[in-house]
CSV table of C-alpha atoms in Angstrom, one decimal:
chain,number,residue,atom,x,y,z
A,1,MET,CA,13.5,15.1,-7.0
A,2,THR,CA,9.4,10.2,-4.0
A,3,ALA,CA,8.1,9.5,-2.6
A,4,GLU,CA,8.9,7.9,-4.0
A,5,PRO,CA,4.9,3.5,-1.8
A,6,GLU,CA,2.4,0.7,-0.2
A,7,PRO,CA,3.0,-2.7,-1.7
A,8,THR,CA,0.6,-4.7,-3.9
A,9,PRO,CA,-0.2,-8.1,-2.4
A,10,ASP,CA,2.5,-10.6,-3.4
A,11,VAL,CA,1.1,-13.3,-5.7
A,12,SER,CA,3.7,-15.8,-4.5
A,13,ALA,CA,2.7,-18.2,-1.9
A,14,ALA,CA,5.5,-17.2,0.4
A,15,SER,CA,5.1,-14.3,2.8
A,16,PRO,CA,7.2,-11.2,2.2
A,17,ALA,CA,9.3,-11.9,5.3
A,18,SER,CA,9.9,-15.6,4.6
A,19,PRO,CA,13.2,-17.0,3.4
A,20,THR,CA,11.6,-18.2,0.2
A,21,ALA,CA,10.3,-14.7,-0.6
A,22,LYS,CA,13.8,-13.3,0.1
A,23,GLY,CA,15.3,-15.9,-2.2
A,24,THR,CA,12.8,-15.0,-4.9
A,25,ARG,CA,13.6,-11.3,-4.6
A,26,LEU,CA,17.4,-12.0,-4.9
A,27,SER,CA,16.8,-14.1,-8.0
A,28,PHE,CA,14.6,-11.4,-9.5
A,29,LEU,CA,17.2,-8.7,-8.9
A,30,ARG,CA,19.9,-10.9,-10.5
A,31,GLU,CA,18.1,-11.0,-13.9
A,32,GLY,CA,19.9,-9.3,-16.8
A,33,ALA,CA,16.9,-7.3,-17.7
A,34,ILE,CA,16.8,-5.9,-14.1
A,35,GLY,CA,20.4,-5.0,-14.5
A,36,ARG,CA,19.6,-2.9,-17.5
A,37,LEU,CA,16.7,-1.3,-15.7
A,38,VAL,CA,19.1,-0.4,-12.9
A,39,GLY,CA,21.3,1.1,-15.6
A,40,VAL,CA,18.5,3.3,-16.9
A,41,THR,CA,17.5,4.4,-13.4
A,42,GLY,CA,21.2,5.2,-12.6
A,43,ALA,CA,21.8,7.2,-15.8
A,44,VAL,CA,18.5,9.1,-15.3
A,45,GLY,CA,19.3,9.7,-11.7
A,46,VAL,CA,22.9,10.9,-12.2
A,47,SER,CA,22.0,13.3,-15.1
A,48,GLY,CA,19.0,14.6,-13.1
A,49,ALA,CA,21.1,15.2,-10.0
A,50,MET,CA,23.8,17.0,-12.0
A,51,VAL,CA,21.3,19.4,-13.6
A,52,SER,CA,19.0,20.1,-10.6
A,53,THR,CA,21.6,20.7,-7.9
A,54,SER,CA,23.7,23.1,-10.0
A,55,ALA,CA,20.9,25.1,-11.7
A,56,SER,CA,20.7,27.9,-9.1
A,57,LEU,CA,24.4,28.4,-9.2
A,58,PHE,CA,24.4,28.3,-13.0
A,59,LEU,CA,21.8,31.0,-13.2
A,60,ALA,CA,23.6,33.2,-10.6
A,61,ASP,CA,27.1,32.9,-12.0
A,62,GLU,CA,26.7,32.3,-15.7
A,63,VAL,CA,23.5,34.2,-16.4
A,64,GLY,CA,23.7,36.9,-13.7
A,65,ALA,CA,20.2,36.2,-12.3
A,66,THR,CA,19.0,37.7,-9.1
A,67,PRO,CA,17.5,35.5,-6.3
A,68,LEU,CA,14.0,36.6,-7.4
A,69,MET,CA,14.8,35.7,-11.0
A,70,ILE,CA,16.1,32.3,-9.9
A,71,GLY,CA,13.0,31.6,-8.0
A,72,LEU,CA,10.7,32.7,-10.8
A,73,PHE,CA,12.8,30.6,-13.2
A,74,PHE,CA,12.1,27.4,-11.2
A,75,ALA,CA,8.5,28.4,-10.8
A,76,GLY,CA,8.0,29.1,-14.5
A,77,ARG,CA,9.5,25.8,-15.5
A,78,ALA,CA,7.3,24.0,-13.0
A,79,VAL,CA,4.1,25.6,-14.4
A,80,GLY,CA,4.8,24.1,-17.8
A,81,GLU,CA,6.0,20.8,-16.5
A,82,ILE,CA,2.9,20.0,-14.3
A,83,GLY,CA,0.6,19.9,-17.3
A,84,VAL,CA,3.1,18.0,-19.4
A,85,ASP,CA,3.5,15.4,-16.7
A,86,LEU,CA,-0.2,14.7,-16.3
A,87,VAL,CA,-0.7,14.5,-20.1
A,88,ILE,CA,2.1,12.1,-20.5
A,89,GLY,CA,0.9,10.1,-17.5
A,90,VAL,CA,-2.5,9.6,-19.2
A,91,LEU,CA,-0.9,8.9,-22.5
A,92,SER,CA,1.4,6.2,-21.0
A,93,ASP,CA,-1.7,4.3,-19.7
A,94,ARG,CA,-3.0,4.1,-23.3
A,95,VAL,CA,0.1,3.4,-25.4
A,96,ARG,CA,0.9,-0.3,-25.9
A,97,ASP,CA,4.6,0.0,-25.0
A,98,ARG,CA,5.7,2.3,-22.2
A,99,ARG,CA,9.3,1.7,-23.0
A,100,ARG,CA,9.1,3.8,-26.2
A,101,LEU,CA,7.7,6.7,-24.2
A,102,LEU,CA,10.4,6.4,-21.6
A,103,ALA,CA,13.1,6.4,-24.4
A,104,LEU,CA,11.5,9.6,-25.9
A,105,CYS,CA,11.5,11.3,-22.5
A,106,THR,CA,15.2,10.6,-21.8
A,107,LEU,CA,16.1,11.7,-25.3
A,108,LEU,CA,14.5,15.0,-24.7
A,109,PHE,CA,16.3,15.4,-21.4
A,110,ALA,CA,19.6,14.9,-23.4
A,111,ILE,CA,18.5,17.6,-25.8
A,112,GLY,CA,17.9,19.9,-22.8
A,113,GLY,CA,21.4,19.3,-21.6
A,114,LEU,CA,22.9,20.2,-25.0
A,115,SER,CA,20.8,23.4,-25.0
A,116,TYR,CA,22.0,24.5,-21.6
A,117,ALA,CA,25.6,23.8,-22.7
A,118,GLY,CA,25.4,26.5,-25.3
A,119,LEU,CA,22.7,29.0,-24.1
A,120,ARG,CA,23.2,31.8,-21.6
A,121,ASP,CA,20.1,33.9,-22.2
A,122,TYR,CA,17.6,33.7,-19.3
A,123,TYR,CA,14.5,33.5,-21.4
A,124,LEU,CA,15.9,31.0,-23.9
A,125,LEU,CA,17.0,28.8,-21.0
A,126,LEU,CA,13.6,29.0,-19.5
A,127,ALA,CA,12.0,28.0,-22.8
A,128,ALA,CA,14.4,25.1,-23.3
A,129,GLY,CA,13.9,24.0,-19.7
A,130,VAL,CA,10.1,23.8,-20.1
A,131,CYS,CA,10.2,22.1,-23.5
A,132,CYS,CA,13.2,19.7,-23.1
A,133,PHE,CA,13.8,19.2,-19.4
A,134,GLY,CA,10.0,19.5,-18.7
A,135,ILE,CA,9.1,16.5,-20.9
A,136,GLY,CA,12.4,14.8,-20.1
A,137,SER,CA,11.9,14.9,-16.4
A,138,THR,CA,8.7,12.8,-16.8
A,139,SER,CA,11.0,9.9,-17.2
A,140,PHE,CA,11.0,9.5,-13.4
A,141,ALA,CA,7.2,9.0,-13.4
A,142,GLN,CA,7.4,6.6,-16.3
A,143,LEU,CA,10.1,4.6,-14.4
A,144,PHE,CA,7.8,4.4,-11.4
A,145,ALA,CA,4.9,3.1,-13.6
A,146,TYR,CA,7.1,0.7,-15.6
A,147,SER,CA,8.8,-0.7,-12.5
A,148,ARG,CA,5.4,-1.2,-10.8
A,149,GLN,CA,4.1,-3.1,-13.9
A,150,LEU,CA,7.3,-5.2,-14.0
A,151,ALA,CA,7.1,-6.0,-10.3
A,152,ASP,CA,3.4,-7.0,-10.5
A,153,SER,CA,4.0,-9.1,-13.6
A,154,ARG,CA,6.9,-11.0,-11.9
A,155,GLY,CA,5.0,-11.4,-8.6
A,156,GLN,CA,7.3,-9.1,-6.6
A,157,GLY,CA,6.3,-6.8,-3.8
A,158,ALA,CA,5.8,-3.2,-5.1
A,159,ALA,CA,7.2,-1.4,-2.1
A,160,PHE,CA,10.3,-3.6,-2.0
A,161,PHE,CA,11.1,-3.2,-5.7
A,162,THR,CA,10.3,0.6,-5.7
A,163,GLY,CA,12.5,1.0,-2.6
A,164,PHE,CA,15.3,-0.9,-4.3
A,165,LEU,CA,15.1,1.3,-7.5
A,166,ARG,CA,14.9,4.4,-5.3
A,167,SER,CA,18.1,3.3,-3.6
A,168,ILE,CA,19.7,3.3,-7.1
A,169,THR,CA,18.5,6.9,-7.5
A,170,SER,CA,20.0,7.8,-4.2
A,171,LEU,CA,23.3,6.2,-5.2
A,172,SER,CA,23.0,8.3,-8.3
A,173,TRP,CA,22.8,11.3,-6.1
A,174,VAL,CA,26.0,10.2,-4.3
A,175,ILE,CA,27.7,10.4,-7.7
A,176,GLY,CA,25.9,13.2,-9.5
A,177,PRO,CA,26.4,16.3,-7.3
A,178,PRO,CA,30.1,15.8,-6.6
A,179,LEU,CA,30.6,15.0,-10.3
A,180,ALA,CA,28.7,18.1,-11.4
A,181,PHE,CA,30.5,20.5,-9.1
A,182,THR,CA,33.8,18.9,-9.8
A,183,LEU,CA,33.2,19.4,-13.6
A,184,ILE,CA,32.0,22.9,-13.0
A,185,ALA,CA,35.1,23.8,-10.9
A,186,ARG,CA,37.6,22.3,-13.4
A,187,GLN,CA,35.9,22.5,-16.8
A,188,GLY,CA,32.9,24.9,-16.4
A,189,PHE,CA,29.1,24.5,-16.8
A,190,THR,CA,29.3,23.6,-20.5
A,191,ALA,CA,31.3,20.4,-19.8
A,192,MET,CA,28.9,19.5,-17.0
A,193,TYR,CA,25.8,19.8,-19.2
A,194,LEU,CA,27.4,17.8,-22.0
A,195,ALA,CA,28.1,15.0,-19.5
A,196,ALA,CA,24.5,15.0,-18.4
A,197,ALA,CA,23.3,14.9,-22.0
A,198,ALA,CA,25.6,11.9,-22.7
A,199,LEU,CA,24.2,10.0,-19.7
A,200,SER,CA,20.6,10.7,-20.9
A,201,LEU,CA,21.4,9.4,-24.3
A,202,VAL,CA,22.6,6.1,-22.7
A,203,ALA,CA,19.4,5.9,-20.7
A,204,SER,CA,17.3,6.5,-23.9
A,205,ALA,CA,19.1,3.7,-25.8
A,206,LEU,CA,18.7,1.2,-22.9
A,207,SER,CA,15.0,2.1,-22.5
A,208,ARG,CA,14.3,1.5,-26.1
A,209,TRP,CA,16.3,-1.7,-26.7
A,210,GLY,CA,17.3,-3.1,-23.3
A,211,LEU,CA,14.2,-3.3,-21.1
A,212,PRO,CA,11.8,-6.3,-21.0
A,213,SER,CA,8.1,-6.1,-21.8
A,214,ALA,CA,5.8,-5.8,-18.8
A,215,SER,CA,2.1,-6.8,-18.8
A,216,ARG,CA,-0.5,-4.2,-17.9
A,217,PRO,CA,-2.6,-4.5,-14.7
A,218,ALA,CA,-6.3,-5.0,-14.8
A,219,PRO,CA,-7.6,-4.7,-11.2
A,220,ALA,CA,-10.3,-2.3,-10.0
A,221,ASP,CA,-9.2,1.0,-8.4
A,222,SER,CA,-9.6,1.2,-4.7
A,223,THR,CA,-10.8,4.8,-4.8
A,224,THR,CA,-13.8,3.8,-6.9
A,225,GLY,CA,-15.2,1.7,-4.1
A,226,GLY,CA,-14.5,-1.6,-5.7
A,227,THR,CA,-12.9,-4.5,-3.9
A,228,THR,CA,-9.7,-6.2,-5.0
A,229,ASP,CA,-9.0,-9.8,-4.6
A,230,SER,CA,-5.9,-10.3,-2.4
A,231,THR,CA,-4.6,-13.1,-4.5
A,232,THR,CA,-5.4,-12.2,-8.1
A,233,GLY,CA,-5.8,-8.5,-7.9
A,234,GLY,CA,-9.0,-8.8,-10.0
A,235,GLY,CA,-11.9,-6.5,-9.8
A,236,SER,CA,-15.3,-6.0,-11.3
A,237,ALA,CA,-15.7,-4.2,-14.6
A,238,ALA,CA,-18.1,-1.8,-13.0
A,239,ASN,CA,-15.4,-0.4,-11.0
A,240,ALA,CA,-12.9,0.1,-13.8
A,241,PRO,CA,-11.7,3.6,-14.3
A,242,SER,CA,-13.4,5.8,-16.9
A,243,THR,CA,-11.7,5.9,-20.2
A,244,ARG,CA,-13.0,9.4,-20.8
A,245,ASN,CA,-11.8,10.9,-17.5
A,246,PRO,CA,-8.6,9.2,-16.3
A,247,PHE,CA,-8.8,11.1,-13.0
A,248,ALA,CA,-12.3,10.0,-12.1
A,249,GLY,CA,-12.8,8.4,-8.7
A,250,LEU,CA,-10.1,10.2,-6.8
A,251,ASP,CA,-11.4,10.5,-3.2
A,252,ARG,CA,-10.8,13.1,-0.6
A,253,GLY,CA,-8.3,11.0,1.2
A,254,THR,CA,-6.2,10.8,-1.9
A,255,ALA,CA,-6.5,14.5,-2.5
A,256,ALA,CA,-5.5,15.2,1.2
A,257,LEU,CA,-2.5,12.8,0.9
A,258,LEU,CA,-1.4,14.7,-2.3
A,259,THR,CA,-1.7,18.0,-0.4
A,260,ALA,CA,0.7,16.7,2.4
A,261,VAL,CA,3.1,15.4,-0.3
A,262,VAL,CA,3.1,18.8,-2.0
A,263,LEU,CA,4.0,20.5,1.3
A,264,LEU,CA,6.8,18.1,1.9
A,265,LEU,CA,8.2,18.3,-1.6
A,266,THR,CA,7.9,22.1,-1.6
A,267,ALA,CA,10.2,22.1,1.4
A,268,ASN,CA,12.6,19.6,-0.2
A,269,MET,CA,12.8,21.7,-3.4
A,270,MET,CA,13.4,24.9,-1.3
A,271,TYR,CA,16.3,23.1,0.4
A,272,GLN,CA,17.8,22.0,-3.0
A,273,ILE,CA,17.5,25.4,-4.5
A,274,ASN,CA,18.8,27.2,-1.5
A,275,LEU,CA,21.5,24.9,-0.2
A,276,ALA,CA,24.3,25.9,-2.7
A,277,LEU,CA,23.6,29.6,-2.2
A,278,PHE,CA,23.4,29.2,1.6
A,279,VAL,CA,26.7,27.3,1.9
A,280,THR,CA,28.6,29.5,-0.5
A,281,ARG,CA,27.1,32.9,0.2
A,282,ASP,CA,26.1,32.9,3.8
A,283,LEU,CA,28.6,30.5,5.2
A,284,GLY,CA,31.5,31.2,2.8
A,285,LEU,CA,32.3,27.6,2.1
A,286,GLY,CA,33.4,26.2,-1.2
A,287,GLN,CA,31.3,25.0,-4.1
A,288,GLY,CA,32.8,21.5,-3.8
A,289,PHE,CA,31.5,21.1,-0.3
A,290,VAL,CA,27.9,21.5,-1.6
A,291,GLY,CA,28.3,18.4,-3.7
A,292,TRP,CA,29.7,16.4,-0.8
A,293,LEU,CA,26.8,17.4,1.4
A,294,LEU,CA,24.3,16.2,-1.2
A,295,GLY,CA,26.3,13.1,-1.9
A,296,LEU,CA,26.5,12.1,1.7
A,297,SER,CA,22.8,12.5,2.2
A,298,ALA,CA,22.1,10.3,-0.8
A,299,ALA,CA,24.6,7.7,0.4
A,300,LEU,CA,22.8,7.5,3.7
A,301,GLU,CA,19.4,7.2,2.0
A,302,ILE,CA,20.4,3.9,0.2
A,303,PRO,CA,20.1,1.6,3.2
A,304,ALA,CA,17.2,3.5,4.6
A,305,LEU,CA,15.3,3.1,1.3
A,306,VAL,CA,15.8,-0.7,1.2
A,307,TRP,CA,14.8,-1.1,4.8
A,308,VAL,CA,11.7,1.1,4.4
A,309,GLY,CA,10.6,-0.8,1.3
A,310,ALA,CA,11.0,-4.2,3.0
A,311,ARG,CA,9.2,-3.0,6.3
A,312,SER,CA,6.6,-0.5,5.1
A,313,GLU,CA,3.7,-2.9,5.2
A,314,LYS,CA,4.4,-4.0,8.7
A,315,LEU,CA,5.1,-0.5,10.1
A,316,GLY,CA,2.3,1.2,8.1
A,317,LYS,CA,3.0,3.4,5.2
A,318,ARG,CA,1.0,6.5,6.4
A,319,ARG,CA,2.6,6.1,9.8
A,320,LEU,CA,6.0,6.2,8.3
A,321,VAL,CA,5.2,9.4,6.3
A,322,VAL,CA,3.9,11.1,9.5
A,323,ALA,CA,7.2,10.3,11.3
A,324,ALA,CA,9.2,11.5,8.3
A,325,SER,CA,7.3,14.8,8.3
A,326,ALA,CA,8.1,15.3,12.0
A,327,LEU,CA,11.7,14.5,11.5
A,328,ALA,CA,11.9,16.9,8.6
A,329,THR,CA,10.6,19.7,10.8
A,330,VAL,CA,13.4,19.0,13.3
A,331,PHE,CA,16.0,19.0,10.5
A,332,PHE,CA,14.9,22.3,9.1
A,333,CYS,CA,14.8,23.9,12.6
A,334,LEU,CA,18.4,22.9,13.2
A,335,LEU,CA,19.8,23.7,9.8
A,336,PRO,CA,19.9,27.6,10.2
A,337,LEU,CA,21.8,27.1,13.4
A,338,ALA,CA,24.6,25.2,11.7
A,339,SER,CA,27.6,27.3,10.9
A,340,GLY,CA,30.4,24.8,10.2
A,341,ARG,CA,31.2,21.8,8.1
A,342,THR,CA,30.9,19.2,10.9
A,343,ALA,CA,27.4,20.3,11.9
A,344,LEU,CA,26.2,20.4,8.3
A,345,LEU,CA,27.6,16.9,7.7
A,346,LEU,CA,25.9,15.5,10.8
A,347,LEU,CA,22.6,17.0,9.8
A,348,GLN,CA,22.6,14.9,6.7
A,349,VAL,CA,21.6,11.9,8.8
A,350,PRO,CA,18.0,13.1,9.6
A,351,ASN,CA,17.8,14.7,6.2
A,352,ALA,CA,18.5,11.3,4.6
A,353,LEU,CA,16.0,9.5,6.8
A,354,TRP,CA,13.0,11.8,6.1
A,355,THR,CA,13.6,12.0,2.4
A,356,ALA,CA,14.0,8.2,2.1
A,357,VAL,CA,10.4,7.8,3.3
A,358,VAL,CA,8.9,10.8,1.4
A,359,LEU,CA,10.5,10.0,-1.9
A,360,SER,CA,9.5,6.3,-1.9
A,361,ILE,CA,6.3,5.6,0.1
A,362,PRO,CA,3.6,8.0,-1.2
A,363,VAL,CA,3.9,6.9,-4.8
A,364,VAL,CA,3.3,3.3,-3.8
A,365,ILE,CA,0.2,4.4,-1.8
A,366,LEU,CA,-1.1,6.2,-4.9
A,367,GLN,CA,-0.4,3.2,-7.1
A,368,ASP,CA,-2.2,0.9,-4.7
A,369,ARG,CA,-5.2,3.1,-4.8
A,370,LEU,CA,-5.2,3.3,-8.6
A,371,PRO,CA,-3.8,-0.1,-9.7
A,372,SER,CA,-5.3,0.0,-13.2
A,373,ARG,CA,-4.0,3.6,-13.8
A,374,LEU,CA,-0.3,3.3,-12.9
A,375,GLY,CA,0.7,6.0,-15.3
A,376,VAL,CA,-1.9,8.4,-13.8
A,377,ALA,CA,-0.9,7.5,-10.2
A,378,SER,CA,2.8,8.0,-10.9
A,379,SER,CA,2.1,11.2,-12.7
A,380,LEU,CA,0.0,12.5,-9.9
A,381,TYR,CA,2.9,12.0,-7.6
A,382,SER,CA,5.3,13.5,-10.1
A,383,SER,CA,3.0,16.5,-10.6
A,384,ALA,CA,3.0,16.9,-6.8
A,385,PHE,CA,6.7,17.0,-7.1
A,386,LYS,CA,6.5,19.7,-9.8
A,387,THR,CA,4.0,21.7,-7.8
A,388,GLY,CA,6.5,21.6,-5.0
A,389,THR,CA,9.1,22.9,-7.5
A,390,LEU,CA,6.7,25.7,-8.4
A,391,LEU,CA,5.9,26.7,-4.9
A,392,GLY,CA,9.5,26.1,-3.8
A,393,GLY,CA,10.9,28.4,-6.4
A,394,LEU,CA,8.4,31.2,-5.6
A,395,VAL,CA,8.9,31.0,-1.9
A,396,THR,CA,12.6,30.6,-2.0
A,397,GLY,CA,13.1,33.6,-4.3
A,398,THR,CA,10.8,35.8,-2.3
A,399,VAL,CA,12.2,34.9,1.2
A,400,ALA,CA,15.8,35.0,0.0
A,401,THR,CA,15.3,38.4,-1.6
A,402,TRP,CA,13.8,40.0,1.5
A,403,THR,CA,15.4,38.1,4.4
A,404,GLY,CA,18.4,36.2,3.1
A,405,TYR,CA,19.2,32.5,2.4
A,406,THR,CA,19.3,31.3,6.0
A,407,GLN,CA,15.7,32.3,6.7
A,408,VAL,CA,14.4,30.1,3.9
A,409,PHE,CA,14.9,27.0,6.1
A,410,TRP,CA,12.5,28.3,8.8
A,411,VAL,CA,9.8,28.4,6.1
A,412,CYS,CA,10.7,24.8,5.2
A,413,ALA,CA,10.2,23.8,8.9
A,414,ALA,CA,6.7,25.4,8.9
A,415,LEU,CA,5.7,23.6,5.7
A,416,THR,CA,6.8,20.2,6.9
A,417,GLY,CA,5.3,20.8,10.3
A,418,LEU,CA,2.0,21.5,8.7
A,419,ALA,CA,2.2,18.3,6.7
A,420,ALA,CA,2.9,16.3,9.9
A,421,VAL,CA,-0.1,17.8,11.5
A,422,LEU,CA,-2.3,17.1,8.5
A,423,LEU,CA,-1.2,13.4,8.3
A,424,ALA,CA,-1.3,12.8,12.1
A,425,ALA,CA,-4.8,14.1,12.3
A,426,GLY,CA,-5.8,11.5,9.7
A,427,ALA,CA,-6.7,14.1,7.1
A,428,GLY,CA,-4.7,12.2,4.6
A,429,GLY,CA,-7.2,9.3,4.8
A,430,THR,CA,-6.4,5.7,4.5
A,431,GLY,CA,-7.1,3.3,1.7
A,432,PRO,CA,-7.5,-0.4,1.8
A,433,THR,CA,-3.7,-0.9,1.6
A,434,ASP,CA,-2.6,2.0,3.8
């Protein structure tokens, strides 16, 4: 569900490509605290993948929801979650210890899993989803912000570290969907949601007692017009963000970038909502194959994420997002033409490539533009994700109701094509680190 970035200048003397820098990165990743952060990221990723990829099938089979009701369900949840995400993002920049907030978010996700294990009423599920999964899902934004703080405090490149953690999330998606659909096929939805809740409880405990403290950044935001020292990251006090309005100073380039991200994430959410129904209803393939499709794509994302994180500064972050948008358009144009298992499996290669970029690079670009408001920057990206969920649910439900599940992917192609044009034309703007 990143877009997941442009790197902050490395405070170490070695260049990012030097052997010394690579050795420092390996030593950093071997720390015990980083292992626990990987554990939190993995537990959050697996539980989130289990819940999100099976939700449409759960509503259709267990609740008896129509395609339009399914779309409205995702849209309704997204409306509540967007506001929650922004509020928690602002709050996280003001609390002294982000780890406690992360522990609370993952705990609420666990409560959401327990609720879905027992409830089968459409409206009660919607309410529980907004309250529990809504707040709980902000754990992804908090992980972005916390990992950026930790990388900066340890002198590590932000894009590399974010890409590394995103690869853990992708690995979680290799495990999560097959595990979810296997549990559903053998034990039912109740067992699946209980397993997701248990993983979230593990993440909550590790967040509270297993993660190291990370110092807070103090540089000026690039969107306010201030300059940032390439070595220290310092900035003038005059350019510090307003404490009254945490969203002050966002320029048109940032707003346009967010618009393109919303388009891309809308298409991605439409794909996630529609895939299980397209495969099982239109193509007549089994539920288990859906999990393997999602798992394969996530497995292919892992090396792509690491490579993108290491090379994004050299290749250009905005350039990578433009290329990913164009590739996504090709993918969605080919998907409706696929009718067998082999074609669907092969199409996961371009799917993995474009999502690896979109789910890792934009959040780093936003963090680079708002270095003293990492919680706000991460929540802006997460809110763009939730806006994509909102629009994706509405569009998927409407298109599937009137034209069928296959036609949904043509709309996805139009959205990603528009994002590619927007970014290629330079409407996304560039910041000092783009």
